Amino acid sequence: MRHIETIKSVVLLLLVVISITFTFSIWSYAPKLAPIDPNQSVDGSITSIPNKKPVSEIVLPYKWVFKFDEEELFGTTDSNVIKPVLDEMMRWKVFGLTAVNQELTADELNDLLTSRNQYVLYYPGEVPVSVYDDVLEIEDKNVSEVLFNRLIVNWNPEDSLPEVHFVSTISKTHYKAKVKMEDTQRFQKSIIDRGKKLSQFKEVRVNDFRTLAISSEPITVVNSTYIEEEINPSLFKDALFNDPNAVRRNLVGTNTEEYGDGIARMNVNTKTKVLNFVYPPDSQELSIPSELMTTTIDFVNEHSGWTDDYRYSYMNPVSRYIKFQLHDNGLPVFSDVANGSDITQVLGDNRVFSYSRPYFTLNAPIKSYEVTLPPATEVARQLEESGDLDFTAIEEIKPGYLLIHDTEVGIMKFVPHWFYYVKGNWEVYEEELNRKGGGLLGLE
């Protein structure tokens, strides 16, 4: 019996020791986890979206037009064709930037855009030269508020070095500079020879002082349908508010949610899939264009907001407003819903005051097929003959998509059309719509 009691005591002791050991192991266990990046944005519902995009991927031309002599005109609106040209221009060094004209007349502007032995890159809005330095290396220092929306590169066949002209059709300004390049033969082969292989374009005069360089050939565009896939608005809440835990969510209507922390506010329209974030106070001061662009691009970068292909399209320093437009297959997307295809921002005193955007995202289309649009010259002819608008006021004709939400089915259709810009509005051109006067799509 004495041995049995001893054995019980030993067994009990062992059990106690084992229990203590297991308890200590549980308390002290630390799993091997991947390190957490403190800079990772919480607006990361799509992990393939990079946190930041450079200016060269956001500020892009929508058209490239070559003119060799009085008759030869070639061009494209295909981003895949234009991108290699920008890549080549990144090799250049630009120097000797000088002011040529600060008050361009309409006639002088038209002459600049229609000269021979040059190509023109068309940008949708004014671009500060200083912000574009990751595309064009400018050796001159004091160029911060030189603006352009037409970048003209011309050359003299007897001179190996081209000139670059920064022209703004909005501010009516003209600056020029010289180019240094390591290989002039490369310029000939990679740009000039490539330009001769572009589609046929034609100059169409809309009034005594304006000529449009537009396609005289049909173009092929992809018609796509996507499932309406949304990014959870709470991810934007977590990214935009200073303290997401202090934010309260309220239903304020059938299709409206409101998030707020007593200072900032975010309204979400669950039908149109558009959100609007406001962080007061506003500012009434005129903004500096370069600061407006860099601050707003940095803001979207910091919150991983480039969920799709959004590109710079418009800026108004007076109202401190800037817009980045959704693109699909390299073409701009227009919507009849406010901010339905745009990221818009208004700059406040020390940070962004207003931030509006869609919260859907585009993955692979569920259906896509090619369609052919008529030549832009045919569109211009029909617009001129229609009598429903002032043809002399048309400033541009370009291809794009009309975004149609089918909320009943939960899909989005991207329908290709020609669009024309007249009196501050982009309007969709379609024969049936044209007879009704077109469709108002937004103001700039």
XYZ file of C-alpha atoms in Angstrom:
444
model
C 0.000 0.000 0.000
C 2.884 2.324 0.801
C 4.226 1.824 -2.749
C 0.823 2.548 -4.261
C 0.595 5.837 -2.429
C 4.112 6.750 -3.557
C 3.242 5.940 -7.187
C 0.061 8.078 -6.950
C 2.111 10.973 -5.618
C 4.656 10.668 -8.432
C 1.929 10.444 -11.093
C 0.131 13.443 -9.624
C 3.376 15.414 -9.609
C 4.034 14.521 -13.246
C 0.531 15.611 -14.247
C 1.001 18.929 -12.488
C 4.346 19.489 -14.224
C 2.876 18.574 -17.620
C -0.086 20.907 -17.023
C 2.209 23.777 -16.104
C 4.357 23.108 -19.185
C 1.370 23.119 -21.575
C -0.041 26.261 -19.990
C 3.268 28.072 -20.339
C 3.548 26.918 -23.979
C 0.109 28.336 -24.791
C 0.856 31.632 -23.089
C 4.204 32.032 -24.768
C 3.211 30.818 -28.258
C 3.814 33.394 -31.025
C 2.911 32.332 -34.596
C 5.226 33.317 -37.450
C 3.261 35.960 -39.331
C 4.315 38.028 -42.317
C 5.415 41.512 -41.221
C 2.742 44.200 -41.534
C 3.609 47.111 -43.791
C 2.696 50.257 -41.819
C 2.254 52.178 -45.103
C -0.247 49.737 -46.606
C -3.532 51.450 -47.455
C -6.764 50.036 -46.106
C -8.457 50.836 -49.416
C -7.110 47.625 -50.809
C -10.071 45.466 -51.774
C -8.259 44.660 -55.010
C -4.759 43.654 -54.055
C -3.406 44.034 -57.584
C -4.015 47.811 -57.513
C -0.735 49.611 -56.790
C -0.719 52.111 -53.960
C 0.647 54.845 -56.194
C 0.768 55.808 -59.852
C 3.265 58.195 -61.442
C 2.140 61.266 -63.350
C 3.128 59.560 -66.616
C 0.289 57.026 -66.137
C -2.315 59.646 -65.152
C -1.560 62.618 -67.439
C -1.785 61.235 -70.958
C -2.568 62.613 -74.422
C -5.754 61.378 -76.053
C -4.644 62.036 -79.651
C -1.464 62.108 -81.730
C -1.481 63.885 -85.114
C 1.340 64.115 -87.693
C 1.584 66.595 -90.542
C 4.322 66.259 -93.159
C 3.176 68.577 -95.942
C 0.051 70.403 -97.060
C -1.813 67.191 -97.870
C -0.379 64.449 -95.639
C -2.059 64.136 -92.254
C -1.871 61.033 -90.071
C -3.016 60.337 -86.541
C -4.411 58.019 -83.878
C -6.397 57.971 -80.646
C -5.040 54.526 -79.699
C -3.232 54.733 -76.354
C -1.156 51.646 -77.161
C 0.255 53.428 -80.207
C 0.847 56.736 -78.403
C 2.588 55.248 -75.341
C 5.856 54.281 -77.150
C 6.175 57.887 -78.345
C 6.066 59.124 -74.750
C 8.593 56.458 -73.764
C 10.948 57.761 -76.424
C 10.451 61.377 -75.341
C 11.464 60.391 -71.810
C 15.001 60.035 -73.213
C 15.123 63.709 -74.180
C 16.482 66.698 -72.323
C 14.609 69.950 -72.906
C 16.382 73.282 -72.436
C 16.109 76.973 -73.264
C 12.427 77.341 -72.416
C 11.298 80.796 -73.494
C 7.997 82.632 -73.789
C 6.911 83.284 -77.369
C 3.405 84.686 -77.010
C 1.215 85.311 -73.961
C -1.884 86.361 -75.900
C -2.369 84.012 -78.819
C -5.100 84.976 -81.243
C -7.383 82.292 -82.659
C -5.701 82.671 -86.035
C -2.195 82.327 -84.559
C -3.287 79.267 -82.609
C -4.714 77.619 -85.700
C -1.508 78.327 -87.633
C 0.553 76.672 -84.891
C -1.556 73.515 -84.931
C -1.616 73.151 -88.720
C 2.036 73.793 -89.614
C 4.097 71.285 -91.600
C 6.827 68.889 -90.415
C 5.465 68.467 -86.930
C 3.370 66.286 -84.691
C 0.911 67.363 -82.003
C 0.006 65.554 -78.791
C -3.468 66.583 -77.586
C -4.183 66.654 -73.843
C -7.725 66.969 -72.437
C -6.813 69.696 -69.917
C -4.019 72.123 -69.115
C -0.872 70.506 -67.716
C 1.811 72.353 -65.687
C 5.203 71.717 -67.285
C 6.829 71.249 -63.876
C 4.451 68.377 -62.982
C 5.204 66.611 -66.268
C 8.887 66.186 -65.439
C 8.733 62.381 -65.300
C 7.936 62.459 -69.039
C 9.946 65.487 -70.234
C 13.134 66.350 -68.392
C 13.257 70.150 -68.288
C 16.677 71.582 -67.496
C 15.294 75.063 -66.836
C 14.229 75.604 -63.222
C 11.601 78.365 -63.153
C 8.851 76.748 -65.208
C 6.346 75.801 -62.499
C 3.307 77.591 -63.934
C 3.924 77.162 -67.633
C 0.755 75.427 -68.842
C -0.019 73.496 -72.016
C -2.698 71.253 -73.489
C -1.062 70.927 -76.900
C 2.495 69.634 -77.110
C 3.934 70.370 -80.561
C 7.209 68.878 -81.767
C 8.452 70.262 -85.075
C 11.648 69.797 -87.002
C 13.502 71.242 -89.931
C 14.627 68.475 -92.295
C 18.009 70.243 -92.428
C 18.310 70.456 -88.615
C 18.769 67.286 -86.566
C 17.358 68.765 -83.346
C 13.607 69.347 -83.067
C 11.863 72.082 -81.106
C 9.157 71.538 -78.508
C 6.277 73.998 -78.227
C 4.079 74.160 -75.129
C 0.796 75.684 -76.251
C -2.389 76.282 -74.266
C -5.608 76.790 -76.197
C -7.207 77.784 -72.873
C -4.717 80.325 -71.495
C -3.672 81.355 -75.026
C 0.039 81.011 -74.233
C 2.970 79.694 -76.246
C 6.415 78.645 -74.982
C 9.143 76.872 -76.914
C 12.325 74.994 -76.077
C 15.140 73.046 -77.699
C 15.700 69.293 -77.427
C 18.903 67.373 -76.756
C 18.934 63.674 -77.643
C 21.662 61.065 -77.774
C 20.589 59.502 -81.062
C 18.901 61.572 -83.772
C 18.492 58.516 -86.003
C 16.449 56.938 -83.243
C 14.091 59.938 -83.365
C 13.684 59.388 -87.106
C 12.988 55.661 -86.799
C 10.964 55.479 -83.584
C 8.777 58.553 -84.080
C 8.798 60.081 -87.578
C 8.746 56.769 -89.450
C 6.094 55.478 -87.073
C 3.982 58.564 -87.736
C 3.862 57.809 -91.449
C 2.134 54.488 -90.671
C -0.739 55.987 -88.693
C -4.316 56.189 -89.976
C -5.365 58.876 -92.400
C -6.623 62.073 -90.763
C -8.094 65.189 -92.301
C -8.315 68.836 -91.347
C -11.926 69.981 -91.116
C -12.500 73.725 -90.796
C -15.386 74.542 -88.450
C -15.022 78.338 -88.620
C -12.622 81.012 -89.828
C -10.208 80.422 -86.947
C -10.520 76.755 -85.974
C -9.588 73.535 -87.744
C -10.162 70.045 -86.350
C -7.678 67.254 -87.108
C -9.894 64.150 -87.092
C -9.919 60.626 -88.489
C -11.040 60.152 -92.079
C -11.145 56.368 -91.695
C -13.552 54.141 -89.731
C -12.217 52.978 -86.365
C -12.702 49.658 -84.587
C -13.665 49.800 -80.899
C -14.533 47.117 -78.343
C -18.051 47.086 -76.893
C -17.909 45.607 -73.352
C -20.344 44.554 -70.646
C -19.263 44.196 -67.008
C -20.883 42.881 -63.871
C -21.524 45.799 -61.508
C -18.894 44.897 -58.928
C -18.577 47.370 -56.080
C -15.824 48.132 -53.605
C -17.235 48.069 -50.080
C -17.799 51.728 -49.064
C -16.514 50.898 -45.582
C -13.054 50.496 -47.132
C -13.215 54.097 -48.313
C -14.484 55.093 -44.862
C -11.460 53.458 -43.269
C -9.114 55.100 -45.767
C -10.533 58.620 -45.733
C -11.514 59.386 -42.129
C -8.845 60.269 -39.583
C -10.353 57.930 -36.985
C -12.559 55.263 -38.618
C -13.666 53.987 -35.203
C -15.340 57.336 -34.510
C -17.409 57.213 -37.700
C -21.140 56.542 -37.503
C -23.239 55.191 -40.368
C -26.828 56.322 -41.002
C -29.439 55.518 -43.623
C -30.814 58.849 -44.869
C -32.861 57.638 -47.829
C -33.821 54.663 -49.941
C -30.527 54.773 -51.856
C -28.386 56.963 -49.601
C -26.057 56.192 -46.708
C -24.138 58.771 -44.693
C -20.924 58.281 -42.738
C -19.706 60.994 -40.367
C -17.438 61.699 -37.393
C -18.710 65.176 -36.515
C -16.198 66.880 -38.835
C -15.951 65.002 -42.120
C -18.859 63.414 -43.977
C -19.176 60.757 -46.683
C -22.441 60.281 -48.609
C -22.915 57.057 -50.572
C -25.490 56.587 -53.332
C -26.087 52.847 -53.442
C -27.954 53.052 -56.749
C -25.481 55.039 -58.853
C -22.473 53.612 -56.942
C -21.033 57.082 -56.329
C -19.636 58.447 -53.060
C -18.834 61.997 -51.993
C -16.432 62.765 -49.146
C -16.222 66.272 -47.668
C -13.684 67.512 -45.136
C -14.139 71.216 -44.282
C -13.084 73.958 -44.477
C -13.310 75.032 -48.087
C -11.082 77.741 -49.580
C -11.945 80.671 -51.841
C -8.389 81.482 -52.902
C -7.107 80.903 -56.418
C -5.020 77.717 -56.458
C -1.635 77.362 -58.127
C -2.105 74.848 -60.982
C 1.000 72.764 -60.199
C 0.035 72.520 -56.516
C -3.562 71.656 -57.389
C -2.455 68.788 -59.591
C 0.273 67.388 -57.327
C -1.838 67.645 -54.144
C -4.844 65.904 -55.658
C -2.794 63.158 -57.320
C -0.950 62.570 -54.030
C -4.296 62.380 -52.206
C -5.572 59.577 -54.460
C -2.186 57.848 -54.272
C -2.224 57.925 -50.474
C -5.650 56.256 -50.387
C -5.043 53.683 -53.143
C -7.787 55.303 -55.167
C -6.626 54.364 -58.683
C -8.934 51.351 -58.721
C -9.163 51.444 -62.521
C -7.681 53.409 -65.428
C -8.447 56.994 -64.379
C -6.693 59.782 -66.290
C -6.454 63.517 -65.826
C -9.051 65.367 -67.910
C -9.737 68.878 -66.566
C -8.577 71.501 -64.073
C -9.962 74.869 -62.946
C -7.559 76.716 -60.604
C -10.168 79.423 -59.909
C -12.643 76.965 -58.376
C -9.761 74.724 -57.166
C -11.376 71.821 -59.038
C -9.791 68.885 -60.861
C -11.200 65.837 -62.639
C -9.810 62.409 -63.515
C -11.903 60.451 -66.017
C -12.364 56.686 -66.182
C -10.975 55.059 -69.342
C -11.625 51.627 -70.805
C -9.534 50.179 -73.622
C -7.735 53.530 -73.635
C -10.871 55.588 -74.384
C -12.700 58.024 -72.074
C -15.922 56.897 -70.397
C -18.839 59.339 -70.145
C -21.853 58.960 -67.876
C -25.103 60.889 -67.539
C -24.847 60.364 -63.762
C -22.904 63.041 -61.856
C -19.412 61.676 -61.134
C -20.566 58.357 -62.569
C -17.239 57.871 -64.361
C -15.021 60.556 -62.797
C -12.885 61.145 -59.744
C -13.335 64.836 -58.881
C -11.676 66.865 -56.154
C -11.864 70.372 -54.766
C -8.809 71.615 -52.910
C -9.343 73.205 -49.493
C -6.910 75.255 -47.401
C -4.527 72.529 -46.259
C -5.926 69.381 -47.832
C -8.596 68.100 -50.207
C -11.987 69.568 -49.297
C -14.213 67.432 -51.532
C -13.587 64.003 -53.064
C -16.211 62.343 -55.287
C -15.908 59.118 -57.233
C -17.558 55.844 -58.302
C -17.013 52.887 -55.999
C -17.458 50.190 -58.615
C -14.492 48.497 -60.251
C -13.938 46.811 -63.604
C -12.680 43.262 -63.825
C -12.824 41.049 -66.908
C -15.889 41.789 -69.069
C -18.578 39.114 -69.246
C -19.132 39.978 -72.905
C -17.142 41.936 -75.470
C -17.118 42.312 -79.222
C -15.739 44.721 -81.804
C -17.829 47.392 -83.482
C -16.909 49.852 -86.217
C -17.546 53.560 -85.842
C -17.816 55.720 -88.978
C -15.027 58.179 -89.796
C -15.014 61.311 -87.642
C -15.129 63.339 -90.845
C -18.536 61.777 -91.592
C -19.727 62.697 -88.094
C -18.572 66.286 -88.669
C -20.388 66.424 -92.001
C -23.653 65.201 -90.492
C -23.382 67.586 -87.539
C -22.824 70.483 -89.925
C -25.824 69.507 -92.025
C -28.148 68.730 -89.118
C -29.019 72.342 -88.313
C -29.676 71.364 -84.684
C -26.547 73.014 -83.280
C -23.971 75.708 -83.908
C -21.377 73.718 -85.844
C -18.925 76.644 -85.739
C -18.735 76.266 -81.937
C -17.544 72.635 -81.982
C -14.050 72.362 -80.485
C -13.320 68.632 -80.692
C -14.635 65.263 -81.870
C -13.260 62.097 -80.299
C -14.258 58.462 -79.621
C -15.306 57.232 -76.193
C -17.789 55.127 -74.251
C -21.262 55.906 -72.974
C -21.703 54.104 -69.637
C -25.165 52.599 -69.240
C -26.090 51.190 -65.816
C -28.644 48.380 -65.858
C -29.397 48.337 -62.144
C -32.157 45.743 -62.526
C -29.732 43.151 -63.866
C -26.623 44.497 -62.119
C -24.500 45.086 -65.206
C -22.723 48.032 -66.838
C -22.579 48.472 -70.596
C -19.750 50.448 -72.223
C -21.175 51.471 -75.588
C -18.778 53.088 -78.114
C -19.765 56.419 -79.674
C -18.257 59.559 -81.103
C -18.468 62.544 -78.752
C -18.215 66.208 -79.593
C -17.324 69.161 -77.376
C -19.449 72.262 -77.830
C -20.020 75.267 -75.552
C -18.556 73.592 -72.466
C -20.382 70.278 -72.872
C -19.412 66.824 -74.075
C -22.329 65.402 -76.032
C -22.799 61.932 -77.434
C -23.200 61.594 -81.175
C -25.542 58.946 -82.482
C -27.849 59.341 -85.449
C -31.005 58.822 -83.421
C -29.735 60.944 -80.509
C -28.426 63.573 -82.895
C -31.904 64.153 -84.328
C -33.013 64.852 -80.760
C -30.196 67.292 -80.166
C -27.667 65.013 -78.464
C -27.286 64.207 -74.792
C -25.861 66.528 -72.165
C -23.087 64.723 -70.321
C -21.375 67.272 -68.141
C -19.949 70.752 -67.769
C -16.355 71.904 -67.646
